[in-house]
CSV table of C-alpha atoms in Angstrom, one decimal:
chain,number,residue,atom,x,y,z
A,6,MET,CA,99.8,132.8,140.5
A,7,TYR,CA,101.8,129.6,141.0
A,8,ASP,CA,98.5,127.7,141.3
A,9,LEU,CA,97.3,129.1,138.0
A,10,ILE,CA,100.6,128.1,136.2
A,11,ASN,CA,100.4,124.7,137.8
A,12,TYR,CA,96.8,124.4,136.7
A,13,LEU,CA,97.5,125.5,133.1
A,14,TRP,CA,100.5,123.1,132.9
A,15,GLU,CA,98.5,120.1,134.1
A,16,THR,CA,95.5,120.8,131.9
A,17,GLY,CA,97.8,121.4,129.0
A,18,LEU,CA,99.6,118.2,129.6
A,19,ASN,CA,96.3,116.3,130.0
A,20,LEU,CA,95.0,117.8,126.8
A,21,LEU,CA,98.2,116.8,124.9
A,22,PHE,CA,98.0,113.2,126.2
A,23,SER,CA,94.3,112.9,125.7
A,24,PRO,CA,93.5,110.4,122.9
A,25,GLU,CA,91.7,113.1,120.9
A,26,ILE,CA,94.9,115.1,120.6
A,27,PHE,CA,97.7,112.5,121.0
A,28,GLU,CA,96.4,110.0,118.5
A,29,PRO,CA,96.0,112.2,115.4
A,30,LEU,CA,99.0,114.4,116.2
A,31,VAL,CA,101.7,112.2,117.7
A,32,PHE,CA,101.1,108.4,117.5
A,33,PRO,CA,100.0,106.9,115.2
A,34,GLY,CA,99.2,110.2,113.5
A,35,LEU,CA,101.3,113.0,112.2
A,36,ILE,CA,104.7,112.6,113.9
A,37,ALA,CA,104.8,108.8,113.7
A,38,ALA,CA,103.6,108.9,110.1
A,39,PHE,CA,106.4,111.5,109.2
A,40,SER,CA,109.1,109.4,110.8
A,41,LEU,CA,107.7,106.3,109.0
A,42,LEU,CA,107.7,108.3,105.7
A,43,ILE,CA,111.4,109.0,106.1
A,44,VAL,CA,112.2,105.4,106.9
A,45,VAL,CA,110.0,103.9,104.3
A,46,ILE,CA,111.1,105.9,101.3
A,47,TRP,CA,114.7,105.1,102.3
A,48,LEU,CA,113.8,101.4,102.7
A,49,GLU,CA,112.1,101.3,99.3
A,50,ARG,CA,115.2,102.7,97.6
A,51,LYS,CA,117.5,100.4,99.6
A,52,ILE,CA,115.5,97.2,99.0
A,53,ALA,CA,115.3,97.9,95.3
A,54,ALA,CA,119.1,98.6,95.2
A,55,ILE,CA,119.9,95.4,97.1
A,56,ILE,CA,117.8,93.2,94.8
A,57,GLN,CA,119.4,94.9,91.8
A,58,MET,CA,122.8,94.3,93.3
A,59,ARG,CA,123.5,98.0,93.8
A,60,TYR,CA,124.2,100.2,96.9
A,61,GLY,CA,121.3,102.7,96.8
A,62,PRO,CA,121.5,105.8,99.0
A,63,TYR,CA,124.8,105.7,100.7
A,64,TYR,CA,126.8,108.9,101.0
A,65,ILE,CA,124.6,110.9,103.4
A,66,SER,CA,125.4,109.2,106.7
A,67,ARG,CA,127.6,106.4,105.5
A,68,HIS,CA,127.6,104.5,108.8
A,69,THR,CA,123.8,104.0,108.7
A,70,GLU,CA,123.8,103.1,105.0
A,71,GLY,CA,122.4,106.4,104.0
A,72,ALA,CA,119.4,106.4,106.3
A,73,LEU,CA,119.3,110.2,106.5
A,74,GLN,CA,119.0,110.6,102.7
A,75,LEU,CA,115.3,111.4,103.1
A,76,VAL,CA,116.0,114.1,105.7
A,77,ALA,CA,118.4,115.7,103.3
A,78,ASP,CA,115.8,115.4,100.5
A,79,LEU,CA,113.1,116.9,102.7
A,80,LEU,CA,115.4,119.9,103.6
A,81,ARG,CA,116.1,120.5,99.9
A,82,PHE,CA,112.3,120.5,99.1
A,83,LEU,CA,111.8,122.8,102.0
A,84,PHE,CA,114.3,125.4,100.9
A,85,SER,CA,113.7,125.2,97.1
A,86,GLU,CA,111.4,127.8,95.5
A,87,VAL,CA,107.8,127.0,94.9
A,88,ILE,CA,107.2,128.0,91.4
A,89,ILE,CA,103.5,128.6,90.5
A,90,PRO,CA,103.1,128.5,86.7
A,91,LYS,CA,101.0,131.2,85.1
A,92,SER,CA,98.6,128.8,83.4
A,93,VAL,CA,97.4,127.0,86.6
A,94,ASP,CA,94.3,127.6,88.7
A,95,LYS,CA,96.2,129.2,91.5
A,96,ILE,CA,93.9,128.6,94.5
A,97,ALA,CA,93.3,124.9,93.6
A,98,TYR,CA,96.9,124.4,92.7
A,99,VAL,CA,98.2,125.5,96.1
A,100,LEU,CA,95.4,124.3,98.3
A,101,ALA,CA,94.6,120.9,96.8
A,102,PRO,CA,97.8,119.0,97.7
A,103,ILE,CA,97.7,120.4,101.2
A,104,ILE,CA,94.1,119.4,101.7
A,105,LEU,CA,94.9,116.1,100.1
A,106,PHE,CA,97.7,115.5,102.5
A,107,ALA,CA,95.4,116.3,105.4
A,108,PHE,CA,92.7,114.0,104.2
A,109,THR,CA,95.1,111.1,103.8
A,110,PHE,CA,95.8,111.4,107.5
A,111,LEU,CA,92.2,111.5,108.6
A,112,PRO,CA,91.4,107.8,108.6
A,113,ILE,CA,94.0,107.4,111.3
A,114,VAL,CA,91.7,109.4,113.6
A,115,VAL,CA,89.1,106.6,113.8
A,116,ILE,CA,91.7,103.8,114.0
A,117,PRO,CA,92.0,102.9,117.7
A,118,VAL,CA,95.4,102.3,119.2
A,119,SER,CA,94.1,100.1,122.1
A,120,LYS,CA,90.9,99.2,123.9
A,121,ASP,CA,90.9,102.4,125.9
A,122,PHE,CA,92.7,104.7,123.6
A,123,ALA,CA,90.9,106.0,120.5
A,124,ALA,CA,90.4,109.5,119.3
A,125,ILE,CA,86.9,108.7,118.1
A,126,ASP,CA,85.2,105.6,119.3
A,127,HIS,CA,82.2,105.4,117.1
A,128,GLU,CA,79.8,102.6,116.5
A,129,TYR,CA,80.5,102.8,112.7
A,130,SER,CA,84.2,103.7,112.8
A,131,LEU,CA,85.1,101.2,110.0
A,132,LEU,CA,82.7,102.9,107.7
A,133,ILE,CA,84.0,106.3,108.6
A,134,ALA,CA,87.6,105.2,107.9
A,135,LEU,CA,86.5,103.7,104.5
A,136,ALA,CA,84.6,106.9,103.6
A,137,LEU,CA,87.5,109.1,104.5
A,138,MET,CA,89.8,106.9,102.4
A,139,THR,CA,87.7,107.5,99.3
A,140,LEU,CA,88.3,111.3,99.5
A,141,TYR,CA,91.9,110.7,98.3
A,142,SER,CA,91.1,110.2,94.6
A,143,SER,CA,88.8,113.1,94.2
A,144,PHE,CA,91.4,115.6,95.6
A,145,LEU,CA,94.0,114.0,93.4
A,146,LEU,CA,91.7,114.7,90.4
A,147,ILE,CA,91.5,118.4,91.5
A,148,VAL,CA,95.3,118.5,91.7
A,149,SER,CA,95.7,117.1,88.2
A,150,TRP,CA,93.0,119.4,86.8
A,151,ALA,CA,94.3,122.5,88.5
A,152,SER,CA,97.8,121.9,87.1
A,153,ASN,CA,96.7,122.5,83.5
A,154,ASN,CA,99.3,120.1,82.1
A,155,LYS,CA,98.8,117.2,79.8
A,156,PHE,CA,100.9,114.8,81.9
A,157,SER,CA,99.0,115.8,85.1
A,158,PHE,CA,95.7,115.4,83.2
A,159,ILE,CA,96.6,111.9,82.0
A,160,GLY,CA,97.7,110.9,85.5
A,161,GLY,CA,94.5,112.2,87.0
A,162,LEU,CA,92.4,110.4,84.4
A,163,ARG,CA,94.2,107.2,85.1
A,164,GLU,CA,93.7,107.7,88.9
A,165,GLY,CA,90.0,108.3,88.2
A,166,PHE,CA,89.7,105.0,86.3
A,167,LEU,CA,91.6,103.1,88.9
A,168,SER,CA,89.7,104.6,91.9
A,169,LEU,CA,86.4,103.6,90.4
A,170,SER,CA,87.6,100.1,90.1
A,171,TYR,CA,89.4,99.6,93.4
A,172,GLU,CA,86.9,101.2,95.7
A,173,ILE,CA,84.3,98.5,95.4
A,174,PRO,CA,86.6,95.6,96.2
A,175,LEU,CA,88.1,97.6,99.0
A,176,ILE,CA,84.7,98.3,100.7
A,177,ILE,CA,83.3,94.8,100.1
A,178,SER,CA,86.4,93.1,101.5
A,179,ALA,CA,86.4,95.4,104.5
A,180,LEU,CA,82.7,94.7,105.0
A,181,SER,CA,83.2,90.9,104.8
A,182,ALA,CA,85.5,91.4,107.9
A,183,ALA,CA,82.7,93.4,109.5
A,184,VAL,CA,80.3,90.5,108.7
A,185,LEU,CA,82.7,88.0,110.1
A,186,PHE,CA,83.1,89.8,113.4
A,187,ASP,CA,79.5,91.1,113.5
A,188,SER,CA,80.5,94.7,114.1
A,189,PHE,CA,81.4,98.0,112.5
A,190,ASN,CA,83.3,99.2,115.6
A,191,LEU,CA,87.1,98.7,115.1
A,192,ILE,CA,87.6,98.2,118.8
A,193,GLU,CA,85.0,95.4,118.9
A,194,ILE,CA,86.5,93.8,115.8
A,195,VAL,CA,89.9,93.5,117.6
A,196,GLU,CA,88.3,92.3,120.8
A,197,LYS,CA,86.5,89.5,118.8
A,198,GLN,CA,89.8,88.6,117.1
A,199,ALA,CA,91.4,88.3,120.5
A,200,ALA,CA,88.8,85.8,121.4
A,201,MET,CA,88.4,84.0,118.1
A,202,GLY,CA,91.7,84.3,116.3
A,203,TRP,CA,93.0,86.6,113.6
A,204,GLY,CA,90.7,87.5,110.7
A,205,ILE,CA,93.3,86.4,108.1
A,206,PHE,CA,92.8,82.8,109.2
A,207,TYR,CA,89.0,83.0,109.2
A,208,ASN,CA,88.7,84.7,105.8
A,209,PRO,CA,92.0,84.6,103.9
A,210,LEU,CA,90.2,85.5,100.7
A,211,ALA,CA,89.1,88.9,102.0
A,212,ALA,CA,92.6,89.4,103.5
A,213,ILE,CA,94.2,88.8,100.1
A,214,VAL,CA,91.8,91.1,98.3
A,215,PHE,CA,92.3,93.9,100.8
A,216,LEU,CA,96.1,93.5,100.6
A,217,VAL,CA,96.0,93.7,96.7
A,218,VAL,CA,93.7,96.7,97.0
A,219,ILE,CA,96.1,98.4,99.3
A,220,ILE,CA,98.9,98.0,96.8
A,221,TYR,CA,96.5,98.9,94.0
A,222,SER,CA,95.1,102.1,95.5
A,223,THR,CA,98.4,103.6,96.8
A,224,SER,CA,100.0,103.2,93.4
A,225,ARG,CA,102.7,100.8,94.4
A,226,TYR,CA,104.2,98.4,91.8
A,227,PRO,CA,102.7,96.7,89.8
A,228,TYR,CA,99.9,99.2,89.9
A,229,GLU,CA,102.0,102.3,89.8
A,230,ILE,CA,99.9,103.6,86.8
A,231,ALA,CA,98.7,107.1,87.9
A,232,GLU,CA,102.2,108.4,88.5
A,233,ALA,CA,104.1,106.2,86.0
A,234,GLU,CA,107.5,107.9,86.0
A,235,SER,CA,108.8,106.6,82.7
A,236,GLU,CA,105.5,107.5,80.9
A,237,ILE,CA,104.0,110.6,82.3
A,238,VAL,CA,106.8,112.2,84.4
A,239,ILE,CA,105.1,112.0,87.9
A,240,GLY,CA,101.5,112.0,87.0
A,241,PRO,CA,99.3,114.6,88.8
A,242,PHE,CA,102.3,116.3,90.5
A,243,THR,CA,104.2,117.1,87.3
A,244,GLU,CA,103.9,120.9,87.7
A,245,TYR,CA,104.8,121.0,91.3
A,246,THR,CA,108.0,122.2,92.8
A,247,GLY,CA,109.5,122.6,96.3
A,248,ILE,CA,107.6,121.6,99.4
A,249,LEU,CA,104.4,121.1,97.5
A,250,PHE,CA,106.1,118.4,95.4
A,251,GLY,CA,107.5,117.0,98.6
A,252,LEU,CA,104.0,116.7,100.0
A,253,GLY,CA,102.8,115.0,96.7
A,254,MET,CA,105.6,112.5,96.9
A,255,GLY,CA,104.7,111.6,100.5
A,256,ILE,CA,100.9,111.4,100.1
A,257,SER,CA,100.8,107.8,98.6
A,258,TYR,CA,103.0,106.6,101.4
A,259,ILE,CA,100.8,108.2,104.1
A,260,LYS,CA,97.8,106.5,102.4
A,261,LEU,CA,99.7,103.2,102.4
A,262,TYR,CA,100.4,103.7,106.1
A,263,SER,CA,96.8,104.5,107.1
A,264,MET,CA,95.4,101.6,105.0
A,265,SER,CA,98.0,99.2,106.5
A,266,LEU,CA,96.9,100.3,110.0
A,267,LEU,CA,93.3,99.4,109.0
A,268,TYR,CA,94.5,96.1,107.5
A,269,ALA,CA,96.3,95.3,110.8
A,270,VAL,CA,93.1,96.1,112.8
A,271,LEU,CA,90.8,94.1,110.5
A,272,PHE,CA,92.9,91.0,109.7
A,273,LEU,CA,96.0,90.8,111.8
A,274,GLY,CA,94.5,91.1,115.3
A,275,GLY,CA,95.2,94.8,115.8
A,276,TRP,CA,97.1,95.5,119.0
A,277,GLU,CA,96.8,91.9,120.3
A,278,PRO,CA,98.6,90.2,122.0
A,279,VAL,CA,99.0,92.7,124.9
A,280,VAL,CA,101.9,91.3,126.9
A,281,TRP,CA,103.5,92.6,130.1
A,282,PRO,CA,105.3,95.9,129.4
A,283,LEU,CA,102.6,96.9,127.0
A,284,ASN,CA,99.7,96.8,129.5
A,285,LEU,CA,101.2,99.6,131.6
A,286,HIS,CA,99.6,102.4,129.6
A,287,PRO,CA,96.7,102.3,127.1
A,288,VAL,CA,98.9,103.8,124.3
A,289,LEU,CA,101.6,101.2,124.4
A,290,PRO,CA,99.7,98.3,122.6
A,291,GLY,CA,99.8,100.7,119.6
A,292,ILE,CA,103.5,99.7,119.2
A,293,ILE,CA,102.3,96.2,118.1
A,294,LEU,CA,99.8,97.7,115.8
A,295,PHE,CA,102.5,99.9,114.3
A,296,ILE,CA,104.9,97.0,113.8
A,297,LYS,CA,102.2,95.0,112.0
A,298,ALA,CA,101.3,98.0,109.8
A,299,PHE,CA,105.0,98.5,109.1
A,300,ILE,CA,105.4,95.0,107.9
A,301,ILE,CA,102.6,95.5,105.4
A,302,VAL,CA,104.1,98.8,104.3
A,303,ALA,CA,107.6,97.2,103.9
A,304,PHE,CA,106.1,94.4,101.9
A,305,SER,CA,104.3,96.8,99.6
A,306,VAL,CA,107.4,98.9,98.9
A,307,PHE,CA,109.4,95.7,98.4
A,308,LEU,CA,107.2,94.8,95.4
A,309,ARG,CA,108.9,97.7,93.5
A,310,ALA,CA,111.8,95.4,92.9
A,311,VAL,CA,109.7,92.4,91.9
A,312,TYR,CA,107.2,93.6,89.4
A,313,PRO,CA,107.1,95.7,86.2
A,314,ARG,CA,104.1,98.0,85.6
A,315,TYR,CA,100.7,96.8,84.4
A,316,ARG,CA,99.1,98.7,81.5
A,317,ILE,CA,95.9,100.5,82.6
A,318,ASP,CA,93.6,98.0,80.8
A,319,GLN,CA,95.3,95.1,82.5
A,320,ALA,CA,94.9,96.7,85.9
A,321,LEU,CA,91.2,97.5,85.2
A,322,ARG,CA,90.6,93.9,84.0
A,323,ILE,CA,92.2,92.6,87.2
A,324,ALA,CA,90.1,94.9,89.3
A,325,TRP,CA,86.7,94.2,87.6
A,326,TRP,CA,87.1,90.5,86.8
A,327,LYS,CA,89.2,89.1,89.6
A,328,LEU,CA,89.2,91.5,92.6
A,329,PHE,CA,85.5,92.3,92.3
A,330,THR,CA,84.6,88.6,92.0
A,331,LEU,CA,86.9,87.5,94.8
A,332,ALA,CA,85.6,90.3,97.1
A,333,PHE,CA,82.0,89.1,96.6
A,334,LEU,CA,83.1,85.5,97.2
A,335,SER,CA,84.8,86.6,100.4
A,336,LEU,CA,81.6,88.3,101.5
A,337,LEU,CA,79.7,85.0,100.9
A,338,PHE,CA,82.5,83.2,102.7
A,339,SER,CA,82.0,85.3,105.7
A,340,TYR,CA,78.2,84.7,105.6
A,341,GLY,CA,79.0,81.0,105.3
A,342,ILE,CA,81.1,81.1,108.5
A,343,LYS,CA,78.4,83.0,110.3
A,344,ILE,CA,75.8,80.4,109.2
A,345,ILE,CA,78.0,77.5,110.4
A,346,GLU,CA,78.4,79.3,113.7
A,347,VAL,CA,74.7,79.8,114.1
A,348,MET,CA,73.8,76.2,113.1
A,349,GLY,CA,76.6,74.6,115.1
B,30,MET,CA,92.0,77.3,87.4
B,31,GLY,CA,93.8,80.2,85.7
B,32,LEU,CA,93.4,82.2,88.9
B,33,LEU,CA,95.3,79.6,90.9
B,34,THR,CA,98.2,79.3,88.5
B,35,ASN,CA,98.3,83.1,88.4
B,36,LEU,CA,98.6,83.1,92.2
B,37,VAL,CA,101.4,80.6,92.1
B,38,ASP,CA,103.2,82.7,89.5
B,39,HIS,CA,102.9,85.8,91.7
B,40,LEU,CA,104.2,83.9,94.7
B,41,LYS,CA,107.1,82.6,92.6
B,42,ALA,CA,108.0,86.2,91.6
B,43,ILE,CA,107.9,87.4,95.2
B,44,GLY,CA,110.0,84.4,96.2
B,45,THR,CA,112.6,85.3,93.6
B,46,GLY,CA,112.6,88.9,95.0
B,47,LEU,CA,113.1,87.5,98.6
B,48,LYS,CA,115.9,85.3,97.4
B,49,TYR,CA,117.8,88.3,96.1
B,50,LEU,CA,117.2,90.3,99.3
B,51,ILE,CA,120.6,89.1,100.7
B,52,PRO,CA,123.2,91.9,99.9
B,53,ARG,CA,125.5,90.7,97.1
B,54,ARG,CA,126.5,93.9,95.5
B,55,LEU,CA,128.2,94.2,92.2
B,56,THR,CA,128.8,97.9,92.3
B,57,LEU,CA,132.3,99.3,93.1
B,58,MET,CA,132.3,102.2,95.5
B,59,TYR,CA,134.8,104.0,93.3
B,60,PRO,CA,136.9,106.6,95.2
B,61,GLU,CA,137.2,104.2,98.2
B,62,TYR,CA,137.9,101.1,96.1
B,63,VAL,CA,139.8,101.3,92.9
B,64,GLU,CA,140.1,98.5,90.4
B,65,LYS,CA,143.7,97.6,89.5
B,66,LEU,CA,143.7,97.2,85.7
B,67,PRO,CA,145.3,94.3,84.0
B,68,GLU,CA,148.5,94.5,81.9
B,69,GLY,CA,147.8,95.5,78.3
B,70,TYR,CA,145.0,97.9,79.3
B,71,ARG,CA,145.0,100.9,77.0
B,72,GLY,CA,145.1,103.8,79.3
B,73,TYR,CA,147.0,107.1,79.2
B,74,LEU,CA,150.1,107.1,77.0
B,75,ARG,CA,153.7,107.4,78.1
B,76,TYR,CA,156.0,109.2,75.7
B,77,ASP,CA,159.8,108.8,75.8
B,78,ASN,CA,161.6,111.7,74.3
B,79,GLU,CA,164.9,109.9,74.0
B,80,LYS,CA,163.6,107.0,72.0
B,81,CYS,CA,161.6,109.1,69.6
B,82,ILE,CA,163.0,109.1,66.0
B,83,HIS,CA,160.6,111.9,64.8
B,84,CYS,CA,159.0,109.7,62.1
B,85,SER,CA,155.4,111.0,62.5
B,86,LEU,CA,153.8,107.5,62.1
B,87,CYS,CA,151.8,108.0,65.3
B,88,ALA,CA,150.2,111.2,64.0
B,89,ARG,CA,149.4,109.5,60.7
B,90,ILE,CA,147.8,106.4,62.2
B,91,CYS,CA,145.8,108.2,64.8
B,92,PRO,CA,142.1,107.7,63.7
B,93,ALA,CA,140.8,110.5,65.9
B,94,ASN,CA,143.5,113.1,64.9
B,95,ALA,CA,144.4,113.4,68.6
B,96,ILE,CA,148.2,113.3,67.9
B,97,LYS,CA,149.7,116.2,66.2
B,98,MET,CA,153.4,116.8,65.4
B,99,TYR,CA,155.0,119.9,66.7
B,100,ARG,CA,158.2,121.4,65.4
B,101,GLY,CA,160.6,122.1,68.2
B,102,GLY,CA,163.5,124.5,68.6
B,103,ASP,CA,165.9,121.9,67.0
B,104,LYS,CA,163.6,121.7,63.8
B,105,LYS,CA,162.6,118.2,64.7
B,106,LEU,CA,159.0,116.9,64.8
B,107,ARG,CA,157.7,115.6,68.1
B,108,PRO,CA,154.2,114.3,68.9
B,109,GLY,CA,151.8,116.1,71.2
B,110,ILE,CA,148.5,114.7,72.2
B,111,ASN,CA,145.0,116.1,72.8
B,112,TYR,CA,143.2,113.8,75.2
B,113,THR,CA,139.8,115.4,74.5
B,114,ARG,CA,140.1,113.7,71.1
B,115,CYS,CA,142.0,110.5,72.0
B,116,ILE,CA,139.9,107.3,71.8
B,117,PHE,CA,142.5,105.2,73.5
B,118,CYS,CA,142.7,102.8,70.6
B,119,GLY,CA,146.5,102.2,71.1
B,120,PHE,CA,147.3,102.4,67.3
B,121,CYS,CA,150.1,104.9,68.0
B,122,ALA,CA,151.8,102.7,70.6
B,123,ASP,CA,151.5,99.7,68.2
B,124,ILE,CA,152.9,101.4,65.2
B,125,CYS,CA,155.8,103.2,67.0
B,126,PRO,CA,159.0,101.5,65.6
B,127,THR,CA,161.1,102.3,68.7
B,128,GLY,CA,158.6,101.9,71.5
B,129,ALA,CA,158.7,105.6,72.4
B,130,LEU,CA,155.0,105.5,72.9
B,131,GLU,CA,153.5,102.9,75.2
B,132,TYR,CA,150.2,102.6,77.0
B,133,THR,CA,149.8,102.5,80.8
B,134,THR,CA,147.0,101.3,83.1
B,135,ILE,CA,146.2,104.8,84.3
B,136,GLN,CA,142.8,105.9,83.2
B,137,ASP,CA,141.0,107.9,85.9
B,138,ILE,CA,142.3,111.5,85.5
B,139,ALA,CA,140.0,114.5,86.1
B,140,TYR,CA,140.7,117.9,84.6
B,141,GLU,CA,139.3,121.3,85.6
B,142,LYS,CA,139.7,122.8,82.1
B,143,LEU,CA,139.5,121.4,78.6
B,144,GLU,CA,142.7,123.1,77.7
B,145,ASP,CA,144.6,121.1,80.4
B,146,GLN,CA,144.0,118.0,78.3
B,147,VAL,CA,146.1,119.2,75.5
B,148,TYR,CA,149.7,117.9,75.9
B,149,PRO,CA,152.4,119.6,73.7
B,150,PRO,CA,155.6,117.5,73.3
B,151,GLU,CA,157.4,119.1,76.3
B,152,LYS,CA,154.5,118.4,78.6
B,153,PHE,CA,153.9,115.0,77.0
B,154,ALA,CA,157.5,113.9,77.7
B,155,LYS,CA,157.3,114.8,81.4
B,156,GLY,CA,155.4,111.7,82.2
B,157,VAL,CA,151.9,110.3,82.7
B,158,PRO,CA,149.5,112.3,84.9
B,159,GLN,CA,148.7,110.6,88.2
B,160,PRO,CA,145.1,110.2,89.5
B,161,VAL,CA,144.3,112.0,92.8
B,162,TYR,CA,142.0,110.3,95.4
B,163,PRO,CA,140.4,112.0,98.4
B,164,GLU,CA,141.9,109.3,100.6
B,165,LYS,CA,144.2,106.3,100.0
B,166,PRO,CA,142.1,103.9,98.1
B,167,ILE,CA,141.9,100.1,98.5
B,168,PHE,CA,143.0,98.4,95.3
B,169,ILE,CA,141.0,95.4,94.1
B,170,ILE,CA,141.1,93.1,91.1
B,171,ALA,CA,137.8,92.1,89.4
B,172,LYS,CA,137.4,88.4,88.6
B,173,VAL,CA,134.7,86.5,86.7
B,174,ASP,CA,132.9,84.2,89.1
B,175,GLU,CA,130.6,81.3,88.0
B,176,GLU,CA,127.9,81.9,90.6
B,177,ARG,CA,128.0,85.6,91.2
B,178,GLY,CA,129.0,86.9,87.9
B,179,LEU,CA,131.7,89.2,89.3
B,180,LYS,CA,134.0,88.9,92.3
B,181,TYR,CA,136.4,91.4,93.7
B,182,ASP,CA,139.7,90.4,95.4
B,183,ARG,CA,142.0,92.7,97.3
B,184,VAL,CA,145.4,93.2,95.9
């Protein structure tokens, strides 16, 4: 009997700490993303408040400058009633935000935490991550269509326009990193960067385009067009209440987080450098990756206080004229570097 | 070329944002910090029953019809005020020939009921209502500052 319990305990523990479970569920997946969500939304409000010479969230936990505000908000969302309007498509209305939330997590599954710690170590993991990222906008369209509300519909339409225009620069700029490091495997890309130097120094053009696309596709300012609060309430999530709205509010931040992780892997050297206390366990280098991603996330939310909102035609012009061209130039740039390497 | 100037402009905008990232808040955290108002501020009115000569000028000048004359037991008219109507213009205090009405610097009074804001002469003569704070506030004085715009000094 004792042996059986011991056996179950050990296998259970092993299962929990195996990369396949630990990475999507604990770090850098669900739990890490949720804690980041709580910190980042507070940080966004606080940074905007400080720049506008205000206090921001303050009265919930005064000693930490209101850091627990989001916990309180989340509890309120959790306990408030979910109202399902009569006119909505009920199944799609309830399921779409939940599936959308799940799909925004999925790219994290293929993003490795360190050399020996990845849930899925696939030859084409970069392509898998990019493909999973593009699912976001189609489910947002379902959300907006199922709501049967004009604001949701306009928000979904805007998201559709934007997603068509940002996905091409996103994929091309990511591919120019793949060309630069001669691999689609994210672990190999980081290994190459450890040997050669960070991708942002080799191909700054692709790094800039990817950064702008991160801000563009996660509807941060100045591209906060799909859920423009002063124009169309909250875009696709206008009809939602309670915890479903809470999910909708968090989704763009989760997407921002997963894209920032991919950015850190492609251009900022991933989990390198692995210094002493971090080489004790394969999951520890992930802390460096997390910090790099957090800096990108913090920068993106900081932009709220800097920019006004673009009109949709301005944003589309920027995407098709500038980002598209720059992405192609960055791809040529990567090929140029490869040619110089081969010749020299 | 346009692309390059655009990039410079964006960097400038981000730089301006970074410059303001140092906390220099202008907001006053009200119940903890309370602004001490300058002399001559037109706040709640003080009514002196002894000085009043029952002339009704205050009720006539009042542009919002907040002051109303009540006839007391001694057949004399005395002013009563309705703070739901008062616009704190101070005309009544200015026109009062004996200085029976004068303004104070008190302004932050909260009421539970609308009816509580009506002051008949007897209640009006008792004195100015005092503000209630959850804990003892820190009083400060606001000053105009060249660099910052506003500056707060402790009293």
